[in-house]
Amino acid sequence: MDLSTLCERYGERLALDDYADVDASPNGLQVGPDEKPVETVAFAVDAVEATIEVAAERDADVLVVHHGVSWGGIERVTGTEYGRVAPLVEHDVALYAAHLPLDGHPDLGNAAGVADTLGLVDREPFGELGPVTIGQRGRLESPVDRDDLAETLTAELDTGGRPVPVLDFGPETVEDVAVVTGAGADWLDEAVETDADAFVVGEGKHRVYHEAREAGLNVYLAGHYATETFGVRALRDLAAEWGLETTYVDHPTGL
């Protein structure tokens, strides 16, 4: 398969154009030629030296990630940027990034993956960001104790053995759950407005403690990395369906 074909297929499935005006990340091909044969595709959450080196060692033609190397443009390729871009060019590994489109996709997205893990039903888009959404909201088929929900997240997500912290200011029994992965705590107000019992995010900010307490909401800080492995794994499954060799580079941060 040609690189341009791979990019086109991903772009169509993820509706990249819908997120162009709201995403700081330029989604799509970030490093590489317009045309290049692709046989092996590596997948990782982050485009960093550690994952790029492994992708090169595994003879990947392209590395597909959630967090790329460009956030609003690169003025100079020095320092950290050079440390990441140089090995891509040296080893002829193209880089494809899908950020917010891979958070909000209803089937392939990170929030969808968390919702699948929890078995949420009656799901709907959540986490408004301009004209798009980046999360999901749904209902547990059977209400559970809020501590049991934390145990499920700890067991099922790649937390590195770290228990999922809970700001347990909401009801003891949880049924309605909202999800925005990664740095999703800014959507706490929307979770409150939609009467969620629990809000699952990757990481929080200091103010979230007080906001959750005052709103009477359970907030689960399930880990930025841990909540954002689902999307790239879903893209890996697509690449395999298209007949490409694939490999996954797991590099958890514990954060």
CSV table of C-alpha atoms in Angstrom, one decimal:
chain,number,residue,atom,x,y,z
A,1,MET,CA,0.0,0.0,0.0
A,2,ASP,CA,1.2,3.5,-0.7
A,3,LEU,CA,1.6,6.0,2.2
A,4,SER,CA,-0.8,8.4,0.6
A,5,THR,CA,-3.5,5.7,0.4
A,6,LEU,CA,-3.0,4.8,4.1
A,7,CYS,CA,-3.3,8.5,5.0
A,8,GLU,CA,-6.4,8.9,2.8
A,9,ARG,CA,-8.1,5.9,4.4
A,10,TYR,CA,-7.4,7.0,7.9
A,11,GLY,CA,-8.4,10.5,7.1
A,12,GLU,CA,-11.8,9.5,5.8
A,13,ARG,CA,-12.6,7.1,8.7
A,14,LEU,CA,-11.6,9.6,11.3
A,15,ALA,CA,-13.2,12.7,9.6
A,16,LEU,CA,-10.0,14.7,10.2
A,17,ASP,CA,-11.4,17.8,8.4
A,18,ASP,CA,-14.1,18.2,11.0
A,19,TYR,CA,-11.5,18.8,13.7
A,20,ALA,CA,-9.2,21.1,11.7
A,21,ASP,CA,-10.3,24.3,13.3
A,22,VAL,CA,-10.3,23.1,16.9
A,23,ASP,CA,-7.2,20.9,17.2
A,24,ALA,CA,-3.8,22.2,18.1
A,25,SER,CA,-2.3,19.1,16.5
A,26,PRO,CA,-2.1,19.1,12.6
A,27,ASN,CA,-3.7,15.7,12.1
A,28,GLY,CA,-2.5,13.4,9.3
A,29,LEU,CA,1.0,13.0,7.9
A,30,GLN,CA,3.4,15.1,10.0
A,31,VAL,CA,6.7,13.7,8.8
A,32,GLY,CA,7.4,11.9,5.6
A,33,PRO,CA,7.2,12.0,1.8
A,34,ASP,CA,3.9,12.3,-0.1
A,35,GLU,CA,4.4,8.9,-1.7
A,36,LYS,CA,6.1,5.9,-0.2
A,37,PRO,CA,5.5,2.1,-0.2
A,38,VAL,CA,4.2,0.9,3.2
A,39,GLU,CA,4.4,-2.7,4.3
A,40,THR,CA,4.9,-2.4,8.1
A,41,VAL,CA,3.1,0.0,10.4
A,42,ALA,CA,4.0,0.7,14.0
A,43,PHE,CA,1.5,2.2,16.5
A,44,ALA,CA,2.1,4.1,19.7
A,45,VAL,CA,0.4,6.6,21.9
A,46,ASP,CA,3.3,9.1,21.8
A,47,ALA,CA,5.8,10.1,19.1
A,48,VAL,CA,8.9,10.4,21.3
A,49,GLU,CA,12.4,9.2,21.0
A,50,ALA,CA,11.7,5.9,22.8
A,51,THR,CA,8.8,4.8,20.6
A,52,ILE,CA,10.4,6.1,17.4
A,53,GLU,CA,13.6,4.1,18.1
A,54,VAL,CA,11.6,0.9,18.6
A,55,ALA,CA,9.6,1.6,15.4
A,56,ALA,CA,12.8,1.9,13.5
A,57,GLU,CA,14.2,-1.3,15.0
A,58,ARG,CA,11.1,-3.1,13.9
A,59,ASP,CA,11.6,-1.8,10.3
A,60,ALA,CA,8.4,0.1,10.3
A,61,ASP,CA,7.7,2.3,7.3
A,62,VAL,CA,5.3,4.5,9.2
A,63,LEU,CA,4.6,5.2,12.9
A,64,VAL,CA,0.9,6.0,13.7
A,65,VAL,CA,0.4,7.9,17.0
A,66,HIS,CA,-2.1,9.8,19.0
A,67,HIS,CA,0.3,12.5,20.2
A,68,GLY,CA,2.5,13.7,17.3
A,69,VAL,CA,5.5,16.1,17.2
A,70,SER,CA,3.8,19.2,16.1
A,71,TRP,CA,1.4,21.3,18.2
A,72,GLY,CA,0.5,24.4,16.2
A,73,GLY,CA,3.6,24.5,14.1
A,74,ILE,CA,7.4,24.0,14.5
A,75,GLU,CA,9.5,27.1,14.0
A,76,ARG,CA,12.8,25.4,14.5
A,77,VAL,CA,13.8,21.7,14.5
A,78,THR,CA,16.2,21.9,17.5
A,79,GLY,CA,16.3,20.4,21.0
A,80,THR,CA,13.4,18.1,21.7
A,81,GLU,CA,12.0,18.5,18.2
A,82,TYR,CA,15.3,17.5,16.6
A,83,GLY,CA,15.6,14.5,18.9
A,84,ARG,CA,12.3,13.2,17.6
A,85,VAL,CA,12.4,14.3,13.9
A,86,ALA,CA,16.0,13.3,13.2
A,87,PRO,CA,15.6,9.5,13.8
A,88,LEU,CA,12.4,9.6,11.7
A,89,VAL,CA,14.2,11.0,8.8
A,90,GLU,CA,17.4,9.0,9.4
A,91,HIS,CA,15.5,5.7,9.4
A,92,ASP,CA,12.9,6.7,6.8
A,93,VAL,CA,10.0,6.3,9.2
A,94,ALA,CA,7.0,8.4,8.3
A,95,LEU,CA,4.9,9.8,11.1
A,96,TYR,CA,1.0,10.0,11.1
A,97,ALA,CA,-0.8,11.6,14.0
A,98,ALA,CA,-4.5,11.6,14.9
A,99,HIS,CA,-5.3,13.6,18.0
A,100,LEU,CA,-8.8,14.8,18.8
A,101,PRO,CA,-10.4,12.8,16.0
A,102,LEU,CA,-9.1,9.7,17.7
A,103,ASP,CA,-10.5,10.9,21.0
A,104,GLY,CA,-14.0,11.5,19.8
A,105,HIS,CA,-14.6,8.9,17.1
A,106,PRO,CA,-17.8,7.0,18.0
A,107,ASP,CA,-16.4,3.5,17.3
A,108,LEU,CA,-12.6,3.8,17.0
A,109,GLY,CA,-12.0,6.5,19.6
A,110,ASN,CA,-10.4,6.5,23.0
A,111,ALA,CA,-13.6,7.4,24.8
A,112,ALA,CA,-15.4,4.7,22.9
A,113,GLY,CA,-12.8,2.2,24.1
A,114,VAL,CA,-13.3,3.2,27.7
A,115,ALA,CA,-17.0,3.0,27.2
A,116,ASP,CA,-16.6,-0.4,25.8
A,117,THR,CA,-14.5,-1.5,28.7
A,118,LEU,CA,-17.2,-0.3,31.2
A,119,GLY,CA,-20.0,-1.8,29.1
A,120,LEU,CA,-21.9,1.4,28.7
A,121,VAL,CA,-25.2,1.3,26.8
A,122,ASP,CA,-27.4,4.0,25.4
A,123,ARG,CA,-24.3,5.9,24.4
A,124,GLU,CA,-24.2,9.4,23.0
A,125,PRO,CA,-21.6,12.0,22.1
A,126,PHE,CA,-20.2,14.0,25.0
A,127,GLY,CA,-17.6,16.7,25.5
A,128,GLU,CA,-18.5,19.5,23.1
A,129,LEU,CA,-15.6,21.4,21.5
A,130,GLY,CA,-17.0,23.8,19.0
A,131,PRO,CA,-18.8,21.9,16.3
A,132,VAL,CA,-17.4,18.5,17.4
A,133,THR,CA,-17.3,16.2,20.5
A,134,ILE,CA,-14.4,14.3,22.0
A,135,GLY,CA,-16.0,12.0,24.5
A,136,GLN,CA,-19.0,9.7,25.2
A,137,ARG,CA,-21.7,9.4,27.8
A,138,GLY,CA,-23.7,6.3,28.6
A,139,ARG,CA,-25.3,4.1,31.2
A,140,LEU,CA,-24.1,1.0,33.0
A,141,GLU,CA,-26.5,-1.9,32.4
A,142,SER,CA,-26.6,-2.4,36.2
A,143,PRO,CA,-25.7,0.3,38.7
A,144,VAL,CA,-22.5,-0.4,40.7
A,145,ASP,CA,-20.8,0.9,43.8
A,146,ARG,CA,-18.5,3.7,42.9
A,147,ASP,CA,-15.5,1.8,44.4
A,148,ASP,CA,-16.2,-1.1,42.1
A,149,LEU,CA,-16.1,1.1,39.1
A,150,ALA,CA,-12.6,2.2,40.2
A,151,GLU,CA,-11.5,-1.4,40.6
A,152,THR,CA,-12.8,-2.2,37.1
A,153,LEU,CA,-10.8,0.7,35.6
A,154,THR,CA,-7.7,-0.3,37.5
A,155,ALA,CA,-8.0,-3.9,36.3
A,156,GLU,CA,-8.8,-3.2,32.7
A,157,LEU,CA,-6.6,-0.1,31.9
A,158,ASP,CA,-2.9,0.0,31.4
A,159,THR,CA,-2.2,1.9,34.6
A,160,GLY,CA,1.0,0.1,35.4
A,161,GLY,CA,-0.5,-1.4,38.5
A,162,ARG,CA,-1.4,2.1,39.9
A,163,PRO,CA,-4.9,2.2,41.5
A,164,VAL,CA,-7.2,4.7,39.8
A,165,PRO,CA,-7.7,7.6,42.1
A,166,VAL,CA,-11.3,8.7,42.8
A,167,LEU,CA,-12.7,12.0,43.9
A,168,ASP,CA,-15.6,10.4,45.6
A,169,PHE,CA,-18.0,13.4,46.0
A,170,GLY,CA,-20.9,11.9,44.1
A,171,PRO,CA,-23.5,9.2,44.8
A,172,GLU,CA,-22.3,5.9,46.2
A,173,THR,CA,-24.1,4.1,43.5
A,174,VAL,CA,-23.1,4.9,39.9
A,175,GLU,CA,-25.1,4.4,36.8
A,176,ASP,CA,-24.7,7.3,34.4
A,177,VAL,CA,-21.0,7.8,33.3
A,178,ALA,CA,-19.4,10.5,31.1
A,179,VAL,CA,-16.0,9.9,29.6
A,180,VAL,CA,-13.4,12.3,28.1
A,181,THR,CA,-9.9,10.7,27.9
A,182,GLY,CA,-6.6,12.4,28.4
A,183,ALA,CA,-6.7,15.9,29.8
A,184,GLY,CA,-10.5,15.9,29.8
A,185,ALA,CA,-11.2,17.5,33.2
A,186,ASP,CA,-12.3,20.8,31.6
A,187,TRP,CA,-15.6,19.1,30.7
A,188,LEU,CA,-16.6,18.6,34.3
A,189,ASP,CA,-19.3,21.2,34.0
A,190,GLU,CA,-20.9,19.4,31.1
A,191,ALA,CA,-20.8,16.1,33.1
A,192,VAL,CA,-22.7,17.9,35.9
A,193,GLU,CA,-25.2,19.5,33.5
A,194,THR,CA,-26.0,16.1,32.0
A,195,ASP,CA,-26.6,14.6,35.5
A,196,ALA,CA,-23.7,12.1,35.3
A,197,ASP,CA,-23.0,10.1,38.4
A,198,ALA,CA,-19.4,9.7,37.4
A,199,PHE,CA,-16.9,11.4,35.1
A,200,VAL,CA,-13.9,9.3,33.8
A,201,VAL,CA,-10.9,11.4,32.6
A,202,GLY,CA,-7.2,10.7,32.1
A,203,GLU,CA,-5.8,13.4,34.4
A,204,GLY,CA,-7.1,16.3,36.5
A,205,LYS,CA,-6.1,19.7,37.5
A,206,HIS,CA,-5.9,21.0,41.1
A,207,ARG,CA,-9.1,22.9,40.8
A,208,VAL,CA,-11.0,19.7,39.8
A,209,TYR,CA,-11.0,18.5,43.4
A,210,HIS,CA,-13.0,21.5,44.6
A,211,GLU,CA,-15.2,21.6,41.5
A,212,ALA,CA,-16.2,18.0,41.9
A,213,ARG,CA,-16.8,18.4,45.6
A,214,GLU,CA,-19.0,21.4,45.2
A,215,ALA,CA,-20.9,19.7,42.3
A,216,GLY,CA,-21.4,16.4,44.1
A,217,LEU,CA,-19.7,14.4,41.3
A,218,ASN,CA,-17.5,11.3,41.3
A,219,VAL,CA,-14.4,11.9,39.2
A,220,TYR,CA,-12.0,9.0,38.2
A,221,LEU,CA,-8.5,10.0,37.3
A,222,ALA,CA,-7.7,6.9,35.2
A,223,GLY,CA,-4.4,8.1,33.6
A,224,HIS,CA,-3.7,10.0,30.5
A,225,TYR,CA,-1.8,7.2,28.8
A,226,ALA,CA,-4.1,4.5,30.1
A,227,THR,CA,-7.2,6.1,28.7
A,228,GLU,CA,-5.6,6.8,25.3
A,229,THR,CA,-4.3,3.4,24.1
A,230,PHE,CA,-7.6,2.4,22.6
A,231,GLY,CA,-7.6,4.6,19.5
A,232,VAL,CA,-4.2,3.6,18.1
A,233,ARG,CA,-5.0,-0.1,18.8
A,234,ALA,CA,-8.2,0.3,16.8
A,235,LEU,CA,-6.2,1.9,13.9
A,236,ARG,CA,-3.8,-1.0,14.1
A,237,ASP,CA,-6.7,-3.4,13.7
A,238,LEU,CA,-7.8,-1.5,10.5
A,239,ALA,CA,-4.3,-1.7,9.1
A,240,ALA,CA,-4.2,-5.4,9.7
A,241,GLU,CA,-7.5,-5.7,7.9
A,242,TRP,CA,-6.0,-3.9,4.9
A,243,GLY,CA,-3.2,-6.5,4.7
A,244,LEU,CA,-0.4,-4.6,6.4
A,245,GLU,CA,2.1,-5.9,8.9
A,246,THR,CA,1.6,-4.2,12.2
A,247,THR,CA,3.4,-3.8,15.5
A,248,TYR,CA,2.5,-1.9,18.7
A,249,VAL,CA,5.0,0.0,20.8
A,250,ASP,CA,3.8,0.1,24.4
A,251,HIS,CA,5.5,2.8,26.5
A,252,PRO,CA,3.3,3.6,29.5
A,253,THR,CA,4.1,6.7,31.5
A,254,GLY,CA,2.1,5.9,34.6
A,255,LEU,CA,0.5,9.3,34.3
